[in-house]
Short mmCIF file of C-alpha atoms in Angstrom, two decimals:
data_model
loop_
_atom_site.label_atom_id
_atom_site.label_comp_id
_atom_site.label_asym_id
_atom_site.label_seq_id
_atom_site.Cartn_x
_atom_site.Cartn_y
_atom_site.Cartn_z
CA MET A 1 5.07 13.87 -29.42
CA GLY A 2 8.51 12.24 -29.61
CA MET A 3 9.15 8.53 -29.34
CA ILE A 4 8.36 7.08 -25.91
CA LEU A 5 9.49 3.73 -24.55
CA ILE A 6 8.19 2.00 -21.42
CA ASP A 7 10.29 -0.68 -19.76
CA GLY A 8 7.71 -3.45 -19.39
CA ARG A 9 10.14 -6.10 -18.20
CA THR A 10 8.75 -5.89 -14.66
CA ILE A 11 5.76 -7.89 -15.95
CA GLY A 12 6.23 -11.56 -15.11
CA PRO A 13 4.12 -14.75 -15.06
CA HIS A 14 3.17 -14.04 -11.42
CA LEU A 15 2.54 -10.33 -11.16
CA SER A 16 4.26 -8.38 -8.40
CA GLY A 17 2.95 -4.99 -7.33
CA ILE A 18 5.24 -3.21 -9.80
CA GLY A 19 4.43 -5.74 -12.52
CA ARG A 20 0.73 -5.10 -11.93
CA TYR A 21 1.30 -1.35 -12.10
CA THR A 22 3.14 -1.74 -15.42
CA LEU A 23 0.47 -3.97 -16.94
CA ASN A 24 -2.22 -1.51 -15.82
CA LEU A 25 -0.23 1.31 -17.42
CA LEU A 26 -0.20 -0.50 -20.76
CA ALA A 27 -3.94 -1.20 -20.45
CA GLY A 28 -4.51 2.46 -19.55
CA LEU A 29 -2.63 3.68 -22.61
CA ASP A 30 -4.67 1.30 -24.75
CA ALA A 31 -7.92 2.58 -23.19
CA ALA A 32 -6.88 6.20 -23.75
CA HIS A 33 -6.00 5.40 -27.38
CA ALA A 34 -9.41 3.77 -27.90
CA GLN A 35 -11.12 7.04 -26.91
CA SER A 36 -8.71 9.37 -28.71
CA PRO A 37 -5.85 8.03 -30.88
CA LEU A 38 -2.39 8.84 -29.61
CA GLN A 39 -0.52 11.61 -31.37
CA GLY A 40 2.97 10.86 -32.63
CA GLY A 41 2.71 7.11 -33.12
CA ARG A 42 2.64 4.10 -30.85
CA VAL A 43 4.41 3.84 -27.51
CA ARG A 44 7.14 1.22 -27.60
CA VAL A 45 7.41 -1.31 -24.78
CA TRP A 46 10.30 -3.57 -23.84
CA MET A 47 9.07 -7.03 -22.84
CA GLN A 48 10.82 -10.22 -21.78
CA PRO A 49 10.31 -12.73 -24.64
CA GLN A 50 8.96 -15.56 -22.48
CA VAL A 51 6.40 -13.21 -20.93
CA LEU A 52 5.34 -11.67 -24.22
CA GLN A 53 4.41 -15.13 -25.49
CA SER A 54 2.58 -16.10 -22.29
CA PRO A 55 -0.99 -15.52 -21.01
CA ALA A 56 0.44 -12.99 -18.51
CA VAL A 57 0.00 -10.35 -21.23
CA PRO A 58 -3.67 -10.15 -22.28
CA ASP A 59 -4.49 -10.38 -25.97
CA ALA A 60 -6.00 -6.88 -25.89
CA ILE A 61 -2.58 -5.45 -25.04
CA LYS A 62 -0.80 -7.61 -27.60
CA ARG A 63 -3.20 -6.31 -30.29
CA SER A 64 -3.29 -2.71 -29.07
CA GLY A 65 -2.98 0.00 -31.68
CA ALA A 66 -1.33 2.21 -29.05
CA LEU A 67 1.58 -0.11 -28.23
CA ASP A 68 4.50 -1.64 -30.07
CA LEU A 69 5.74 -4.56 -27.93
CA ILE A 70 9.44 -5.30 -28.43
CA GLU A 71 11.30 -8.35 -27.15
CA TYR A 72 14.28 -7.43 -24.98
CA PRO A 73 15.78 -10.39 -23.15
CA ASP A 74 17.79 -8.88 -20.27
CA ALA A 75 16.01 -8.49 -16.93
CA PRO A 76 15.88 -4.77 -15.97
CA GLN A 77 17.75 -5.21 -12.67
CA ARG A 78 20.80 -6.78 -14.29
CA PHE A 79 23.83 -4.54 -14.46
CA SER A 80 24.42 -5.73 -18.02
CA SER A 81 20.98 -4.44 -18.98
CA MET A 82 21.52 -1.06 -17.31
CA ALA A 83 24.97 -0.76 -18.89
CA ARG A 84 23.88 -1.64 -22.44
CA GLY A 85 20.33 -0.35 -22.51
CA HIS A 86 21.32 3.14 -23.65
CA ARG A 87 22.60 1.75 -26.96
CA GLU A 88 19.24 0.19 -27.75
CA LEU A 89 17.42 3.38 -26.74
CA ARG A 90 19.65 5.39 -29.06
CA ARG A 91 19.18 2.89 -31.91
CA LEU A 92 15.41 3.16 -31.57
CA GLY A 93 15.49 6.96 -31.42
CA VAL A 94 13.77 7.07 -28.04
CA GLU A 95 13.26 10.58 -26.62
CA LEU A 96 11.68 9.59 -23.28
CA VAL A 97 12.01 6.32 -21.37
CA HIS A 98 9.70 5.46 -18.48
CA CYS A 99 10.98 2.87 -15.99
CA PRO A 100 8.22 1.67 -13.61
CA ASP A 101 10.97 0.49 -11.25
CA VAL A 102 14.25 2.15 -10.27
CA PHE A 103 16.49 0.23 -12.68
CA VAL A 104 17.22 2.78 -15.40
CA PRO A 105 19.68 2.32 -18.30
CA TRP A 106 22.87 4.25 -17.65
CA ARG A 107 24.33 6.99 -19.82
CA THR A 108 21.17 7.44 -21.82
CA SER A 109 20.75 10.89 -23.35
CA CYS A 110 16.95 10.79 -23.48
CA ARG A 111 14.59 12.04 -20.81
CA ARG A 112 14.02 9.58 -17.98
CA VAL A 113 10.84 9.07 -15.99
CA VAL A 114 11.03 6.79 -12.96
CA THR A 115 8.15 5.58 -10.80
CA VAL A 116 8.99 5.42 -7.09
CA HIS A 117 6.07 3.71 -5.40
CA ASP A 118 7.24 4.21 -1.82
CA VAL A 119 10.29 4.40 0.43
CA ILE A 120 9.29 1.53 2.72
CA PRO A 121 12.87 0.44 3.58
CA LEU A 122 13.45 3.90 5.04
CA VAL A 123 10.19 4.29 6.96
CA CYS A 124 9.53 0.70 8.15
CA ARG A 125 13.04 -0.04 9.33
CA GLY A 126 12.07 -2.12 12.35
CA GLN A 127 9.71 -4.35 10.37
CA LEU A 128 11.96 -5.41 7.49
CA LYS A 129 14.94 -6.95 9.26
CA LYS A 130 15.05 -9.87 6.79
CA SER A 131 14.75 -7.71 3.68
CA ARG A 132 17.82 -7.13 1.50
CA LYS A 133 16.72 -3.52 0.97
CA GLN A 134 16.62 -3.07 4.73
CA LYS A 135 20.00 -4.69 5.31
CA PHE A 136 21.55 -2.42 2.71
CA ARG A 137 19.27 0.57 3.25
CA ILE A 138 22.14 3.08 3.18
CA VAL A 139 23.20 1.77 -0.23
CA TRP A 140 19.54 1.59 -1.35
CA ARG A 141 18.92 5.19 -0.29
CA ALA A 142 22.05 6.38 -2.14
CA TRP A 143 20.97 4.44 -5.24
CA MET A 144 17.47 5.92 -5.15
CA LYS A 145 18.78 9.46 -4.70
CA ARG A 146 21.16 8.96 -7.62
CA GLN A 147 18.41 7.66 -9.90
CA ALA A 148 16.16 10.57 -8.96
CA ARG A 149 18.90 13.13 -9.67
CA ARG A 150 19.63 11.52 -13.04
CA ALA A 151 15.96 11.59 -14.01
CA ILE A 152 15.63 15.26 -13.07
CA ARG A 153 18.86 16.28 -14.83
CA SER A 154 17.69 14.53 -18.00
CA GLY A 155 14.61 16.74 -18.17
CA GLY A 156 12.39 13.95 -16.86
CA GLY A 157 10.89 13.46 -13.43
CA ILE A 158 9.61 11.12 -10.74
CA ILE A 159 6.12 9.64 -10.69
CA THR A 160 4.66 8.43 -7.43
CA VAL A 161 1.28 7.02 -6.51
CA SER A 162 -0.07 9.22 -3.69
CA GLU A 163 0.42 12.60 -2.07
CA TYR A 164 1.58 10.77 1.05
CA SER A 165 4.32 8.98 -0.89
CA LYS A 166 5.25 12.27 -2.54
CA GLN A 167 5.96 13.84 0.83
CA ASP A 168 7.87 10.76 2.04
CA ILE A 169 10.07 10.75 -1.09
CA HIS A 170 10.71 14.46 -0.70
CA ARG A 171 11.63 14.01 2.96
CA HIS A 172 13.80 10.88 2.71
CA LEU A 173 15.38 11.26 -0.74
CA ASN A 174 15.54 15.08 -0.92
CA VAL A 175 13.69 15.18 -4.24
CA PRO A 176 12.27 18.67 -4.94
CA LEU A 177 8.48 18.66 -4.80
CA ASN A 178 8.15 20.28 -8.23
CA HIS A 179 9.81 17.23 -9.81
CA LEU A 180 7.45 14.75 -8.10
CA HIS A 181 4.26 13.96 -10.03
CA VAL A 182 1.36 12.10 -8.37
CA ILE A 183 -0.67 9.72 -10.54
CA TYR A 184 -3.03 7.49 -8.59
CA ASN A 185 -3.08 3.78 -9.35
CA THR A 186 -6.05 2.11 -11.03
CA PRO A 187 -7.71 -1.29 -10.57
CA ALA A 188 -6.60 -3.95 -13.02
CA PRO A 189 -9.18 -4.39 -15.80
CA HIS A 190 -8.49 -8.12 -15.82
CA VAL A 191 -9.53 -8.48 -12.15
CA ASP A 192 -13.27 -8.42 -12.85
CA PRO A 193 -15.72 -9.21 -10.03
CA ASP A 194 -18.52 -9.68 -12.59
CA GLY A 195 -16.53 -11.54 -15.25
CA SER A 196 -18.18 -14.11 -17.50
CA ASN A 197 -15.19 -16.45 -17.13
CA HIS A 198 -15.80 -17.17 -13.45
CA ASP A 199 -15.45 -20.77 -12.33
CA PRO A 200 -18.21 -21.67 -9.84
CA GLU A 201 -15.99 -24.33 -8.25
CA ALA A 202 -12.87 -22.15 -7.90
CA LEU A 203 -13.56 -20.97 -4.36
CA ALA A 204 -14.48 -24.44 -3.17
CA ARG A 205 -11.18 -25.77 -4.50
CA LEU A 206 -9.40 -23.17 -2.37
CA GLY A 207 -11.20 -24.46 0.72
CA ILE A 208 -13.73 -21.62 0.96
CA HIS A 209 -17.16 -22.88 2.01
CA GLY A 210 -18.84 -19.96 3.76
CA PRO A 211 -18.81 -16.18 4.21
CA PHE A 212 -15.30 -14.80 4.31
CA ILE A 213 -13.09 -11.83 5.10
CA LEU A 214 -10.51 -11.17 2.37
CA ASN A 215 -6.94 -9.91 2.58
CA VAL A 216 -4.77 -9.44 -0.52
CA GLY A 217 -1.06 -8.63 -0.55
CA ARG A 218 2.41 -9.56 0.59
CA ARG A 219 3.33 -11.08 3.94
CA ASP A 220 5.90 -8.45 4.99
CA PRO A 221 5.61 -7.46 8.67
CA TYR A 222 4.38 -3.94 7.86
CA LYS A 223 1.35 -5.56 6.18
CA ASN A 224 0.35 -6.78 9.68
CA VAL A 225 -1.17 -10.03 8.39
CA ASP A 226 -0.37 -11.83 11.65
CA GLY A 227 -2.27 -9.06 13.44
CA LEU A 228 -5.23 -9.73 11.15
CA VAL A 229 -5.14 -13.44 12.05
CA ARG A 230 -5.25 -12.53 15.76
CA ALA A 231 -8.09 -10.07 15.17
CA PHE A 232 -10.04 -12.72 13.25
CA ALA A 233 -9.62 -15.16 16.14
CA ALA A 234 -10.81 -12.46 18.56
CA VAL A 235 -13.91 -11.78 16.45
CA ARG A 236 -14.81 -15.49 16.46
CA ASN A 237 -14.20 -15.85 20.20
CA ARG A 238 -15.67 -12.59 21.52
CA PHE A 239 -18.78 -12.05 19.41
CA ALA A 240 -21.63 -14.54 19.14
CA ASP A 241 -23.46 -12.62 16.41
CA VAL A 242 -20.93 -13.07 13.58
CA PRO A 243 -21.92 -15.23 10.59
CA ARG A 244 -21.59 -18.97 11.15
CA GLY A 245 -18.73 -20.62 9.31
CA LEU A 246 -16.90 -17.32 8.86
CA GLN A 247 -13.48 -17.71 7.25
CA LEU A 248 -10.44 -15.51 6.66
CA VAL A 249 -8.94 -15.81 3.16
CA ILE A 250 -5.38 -14.51 2.73
CA VAL A 251 -4.23 -14.13 -0.88
CA GLY A 252 -0.60 -13.50 -1.74
CA GLN A 253 2.61 -15.25 -2.61
CA PRO A 254 4.01 -16.89 0.56
CA ASP A 255 7.36 -15.60 1.75
CA PRO A 256 9.55 -18.00 3.76
CA ARG A 257 11.15 -15.01 5.51
CA TYR A 258 7.83 -14.06 7.07
CA PRO A 259 5.92 -17.12 8.37
CA GLU A 260 4.27 -15.25 11.26
CA ALA A 261 0.70 -15.35 9.90
CA GLU A 262 0.76 -19.11 9.35
CA ARG A 263 2.30 -19.64 12.79
CA GLU A 264 -0.39 -17.51 14.45
CA ALA A 265 -3.15 -19.45 12.69
CA ASP A 266 -1.63 -22.71 13.97
CA ARG A 267 -1.06 -21.37 17.48
CA LEU A 268 -4.64 -20.17 17.73
CA GLY A 269 -6.03 -23.48 16.44
CA LEU A 270 -7.94 -21.85 13.60
CA GLY A 271 -7.61 -24.81 11.23
CA ASP A 272 -9.50 -24.42 7.96
CA ALA A 273 -11.14 -21.22 9.19
CA VAL A 274 -8.06 -19.48 7.75
CA VAL A 275 -7.35 -20.14 4.08
CA PHE A 276 -3.91 -19.25 2.73
CA ALA A 277 -4.73 -19.05 -0.97
CA ASP A 278 -1.22 -18.01 -2.05
CA TYR A 279 -1.10 -16.82 -5.68
CA VAL A 280 -4.37 -16.91 -7.67
CA ASP A 281 -5.02 -15.85 -11.25
CA ASP A 282 -6.94 -12.69 -12.09
CA ALA A 283 -10.23 -14.48 -12.77
CA VAL A 284 -10.24 -16.08 -9.32
CA LEU A 285 -9.06 -12.86 -7.68
CA GLY A 286 -12.03 -11.08 -9.25
CA GLN A 287 -14.37 -13.71 -7.82
CA LEU A 288 -12.83 -13.32 -4.38
CA TYR A 289 -13.31 -9.55 -4.42
CA GLY A 290 -16.88 -9.92 -5.63
CA GLN A 291 -17.93 -12.53 -3.07
CA ALA A 292 -16.06 -11.40 0.06
CA THR A 293 -18.11 -9.99 2.93
CA LEU A 294 -15.39 -7.38 3.45
CA LEU A 295 -11.77 -6.63 2.62
CA ALA A 296 -9.45 -6.06 5.58
CA MET A 297 -6.32 -3.92 5.12
CA PRO A 298 -4.53 -3.86 8.48
CA SER A 299 -1.28 -2.45 7.02
CA LEU A 300 0.94 -0.21 9.11
CA TYR A 301 2.18 1.46 5.91
CA GLU A 302 1.05 1.66 2.28
CA GLY A 303 2.34 3.77 -0.59
CA PHE A 304 -1.11 3.47 -2.19
CA GLY A 305 -3.17 0.40 -1.23
CA LEU A 306 -4.51 -0.97 -4.53
CA PRO A 307 -6.51 -3.88 -3.04
CA ALA A 308 -8.76 -1.33 -1.32
CA VAL A 309 -9.67 0.24 -4.67
CA GLU A 310 -10.12 -3.16 -6.33
CA ALA A 311 -12.51 -4.20 -3.54
CA MET A 312 -14.43 -0.92 -3.74
CA ARG A 313 -14.87 -1.42 -7.48
CA ALA A 314 -16.52 -4.76 -6.64
CA GLY A 315 -18.85 -3.06 -4.15
CA THR A 316 -17.18 -4.90 -1.26
CA PRO A 317 -16.93 -2.99 2.06
CA VAL A 318 -13.39 -2.09 3.11
CA VAL A 319 -11.89 -1.92 6.60
CA ALA A 320 -8.52 -0.13 6.56
CA GLY A 321 -5.94 1.26 8.94
CA SER A 322 -5.90 5.05 9.27
CA VAL A 323 -2.22 5.20 8.34
CA ALA A 324 0.01 6.49 5.53
CA SER A 325 -1.78 6.80 2.16
CA LEU A 326 -4.88 4.76 3.01
CA PRO A 327 -7.13 7.62 4.25
CA GLU A 328 -6.17 9.60 1.13
CA VAL A 329 -7.03 6.71 -1.18
CA VAL A 330 -10.29 5.46 0.37
CA GLY A 331 -11.72 8.84 1.43
CA ASP A 332 -15.01 8.29 3.28
CA ALA A 333 -15.65 4.99 1.49
CA ALA A 334 -14.04 2.69 4.09
CA LEU A 335 -14.26 2.12 7.82
CA LEU A 336 -10.93 3.33 9.20
CA PHE A 337 -9.39 2.13 12.46
CA ASP A 338 -6.23 2.73 14.47
CA ALA A 339 -3.84 0.19 12.95
CA HIS A 340 -1.56 0.42 15.98
CA ARG A 341 -4.32 -0.79 18.34
CA PRO A 342 -4.76 -4.58 18.00
CA ASP A 343 -8.30 -4.55 19.40
CA ALA A 344 -9.41 -1.79 17.01
CA LEU A 345 -9.16 -4.09 13.99
CA ALA A 346 -11.34 -6.76 15.60
CA GLU A 347 -13.92 -4.13 16.56
CA ALA A 348 -13.99 -2.66 13.04
CA ILE A 349 -14.38 -6.08 11.42
CA HIS A 350 -17.19 -7.00 13.82
CA LYS A 351 -18.99 -3.73 13.18
CA VAL A 352 -19.09 -4.29 9.42
CA LEU A 353 -19.99 -7.98 9.74
CA VAL A 354 -23.13 -7.37 11.81
CA ASP A 355 -24.29 -3.93 10.60
CA HIS A 356 -25.98 -4.53 7.26
CA GLU A 357 -26.88 -0.87 6.83
CA LEU A 358 -23.20 0.03 7.23
CA GLN A 359 -22.32 -2.64 4.65
CA LYS A 360 -24.73 -1.01 2.21
CA ILE A 361 -23.34 2.48 2.85
CA LEU A 362 -19.73 1.37 2.44
CA SER A 363 -20.58 -0.57 -0.71
CA GLU A 364 -22.29 2.42 -2.33
CA ARG A 365 -19.57 4.85 -1.30
CA GLY A 366 -16.90 2.41 -2.45
CA LEU A 367 -18.41 2.06 -5.91
CA ALA A 368 -18.55 5.85 -6.24
CA ARG A 369 -15.00 6.26 -4.95
CA ALA A 370 -13.67 3.59 -7.33
CA ASP A 371 -15.00 5.65 -10.24
CA SER A 372 -12.24 8.17 -9.45
CA PHE A 373 -9.59 5.64 -10.48
CA THR A 374 -10.37 4.90 -14.12
CA LEU A 375 -8.13 3.04 -16.52
CA GLU A 376 -8.45 5.68 -19.23
CA GLY A 377 -7.70 8.47 -16.75
CA PHE A 378 -4.62 6.57 -15.57
CA GLY A 379 -3.35 6.30 -19.14
CA ARG A 380 -4.19 9.92 -19.98
CA ALA A 381 -2.39 11.21 -16.88
CA HIS A 382 0.81 9.46 -17.92
CA LEU A 383 0.53 10.65 -21.52
CA GLY A 384 -0.05 14.21 -20.32
CA LEU A 385 3.11 14.07 -18.20
CA TYR A 386 5.16 12.62 -21.07
CA GLU A 387 3.95 15.41 -23.36
CA ARG A 388 4.77 18.13 -20.83
CA LEU A 389 8.27 16.77 -20.26
CA LEU A 390 8.94 16.39 -23.97
CA GLY A 391 7.75 19.96 -24.47
CA LYS A 392 10.64 21.32 -22.40
CA PRO A 393 13.14 23.29 -24.53
CA ASP A 394 16.05 20.88 -23.92
CA ALA A 395 17.02 17.84 -21.89
CA SER A 396 18.65 19.88 -19.15
CA ALA A 397 15.60 22.01 -18.48
#
């Protein structure tokens, strides 16, 4: 197999969704290598120097026999990086470069693989009015189409994370289906619900002092977090049989553009019944998954829905909207509801809270379903695609 390079500069001190995907990819390649050593040498990885030296990159990845981590200072989205990156790729003798985001070095002669996680700016237009991608969606769409064409012409291809996203990308970006490759995401190995490094006081410091419903993710309107706050208030007000002291814990970096969830919690007088935990480290996130009564995913759109899989791996019941990729990802292992009906979310949450037999069923099904998304399988799927693309007779194939 020829030399492969992964652009790991999406990994930062506070992991975004794409940064998490990239870190999981590196961990998956390491896991695959541990079972069967990679053929053709180690995969090279560009990393930002300050991140490479930080705890954001686990020691297991730094020591991996599958990976050669290389400092590369420019951020991937800088035009200077895209303009100069091809020189470094040529100097290293790279034959295939995988960019987990859509910022690909220009003029490179090697095969390009790009991961397109979703086309949310094109399908959630009414819910992203404050997003730069939404404001410039025509430019964004043209950019995405251009990057896809370049990847295909180079003899590479497009990875996406669900069959649903594959069809959306085909429909909105006109990418031929035979150049779209689905590789499901995997839970982060560092988010461990049973980890030995758990801090028994961590949840108390966050303000959690009873049973809780968990939500993990961004605050964008299509995530429907304000709808979850209203549903939580309805559950507390309408049903007398819910656990006493029930709380709602919302984990995710706050976004000043989207304060609706916080405003709803204030308007409804929920006080400390709603905990906005903001960003937490992986050890605490693992504890939250492991100790939550249920995970609620009220999203109106998801390209994949990784928190659902992370919760299922912890044996935590999942309540999810029957929209976009979520039914595909959770299968029969979650209680689905109509995400466009506000009362349906409250009813679904109440049903899981009070039906202990249903909790047991969802927990068992979730654990079995999570076994479909293994770290080693994630790494092997990427390696298999790289090998197939490198096996093409020439870069224009």
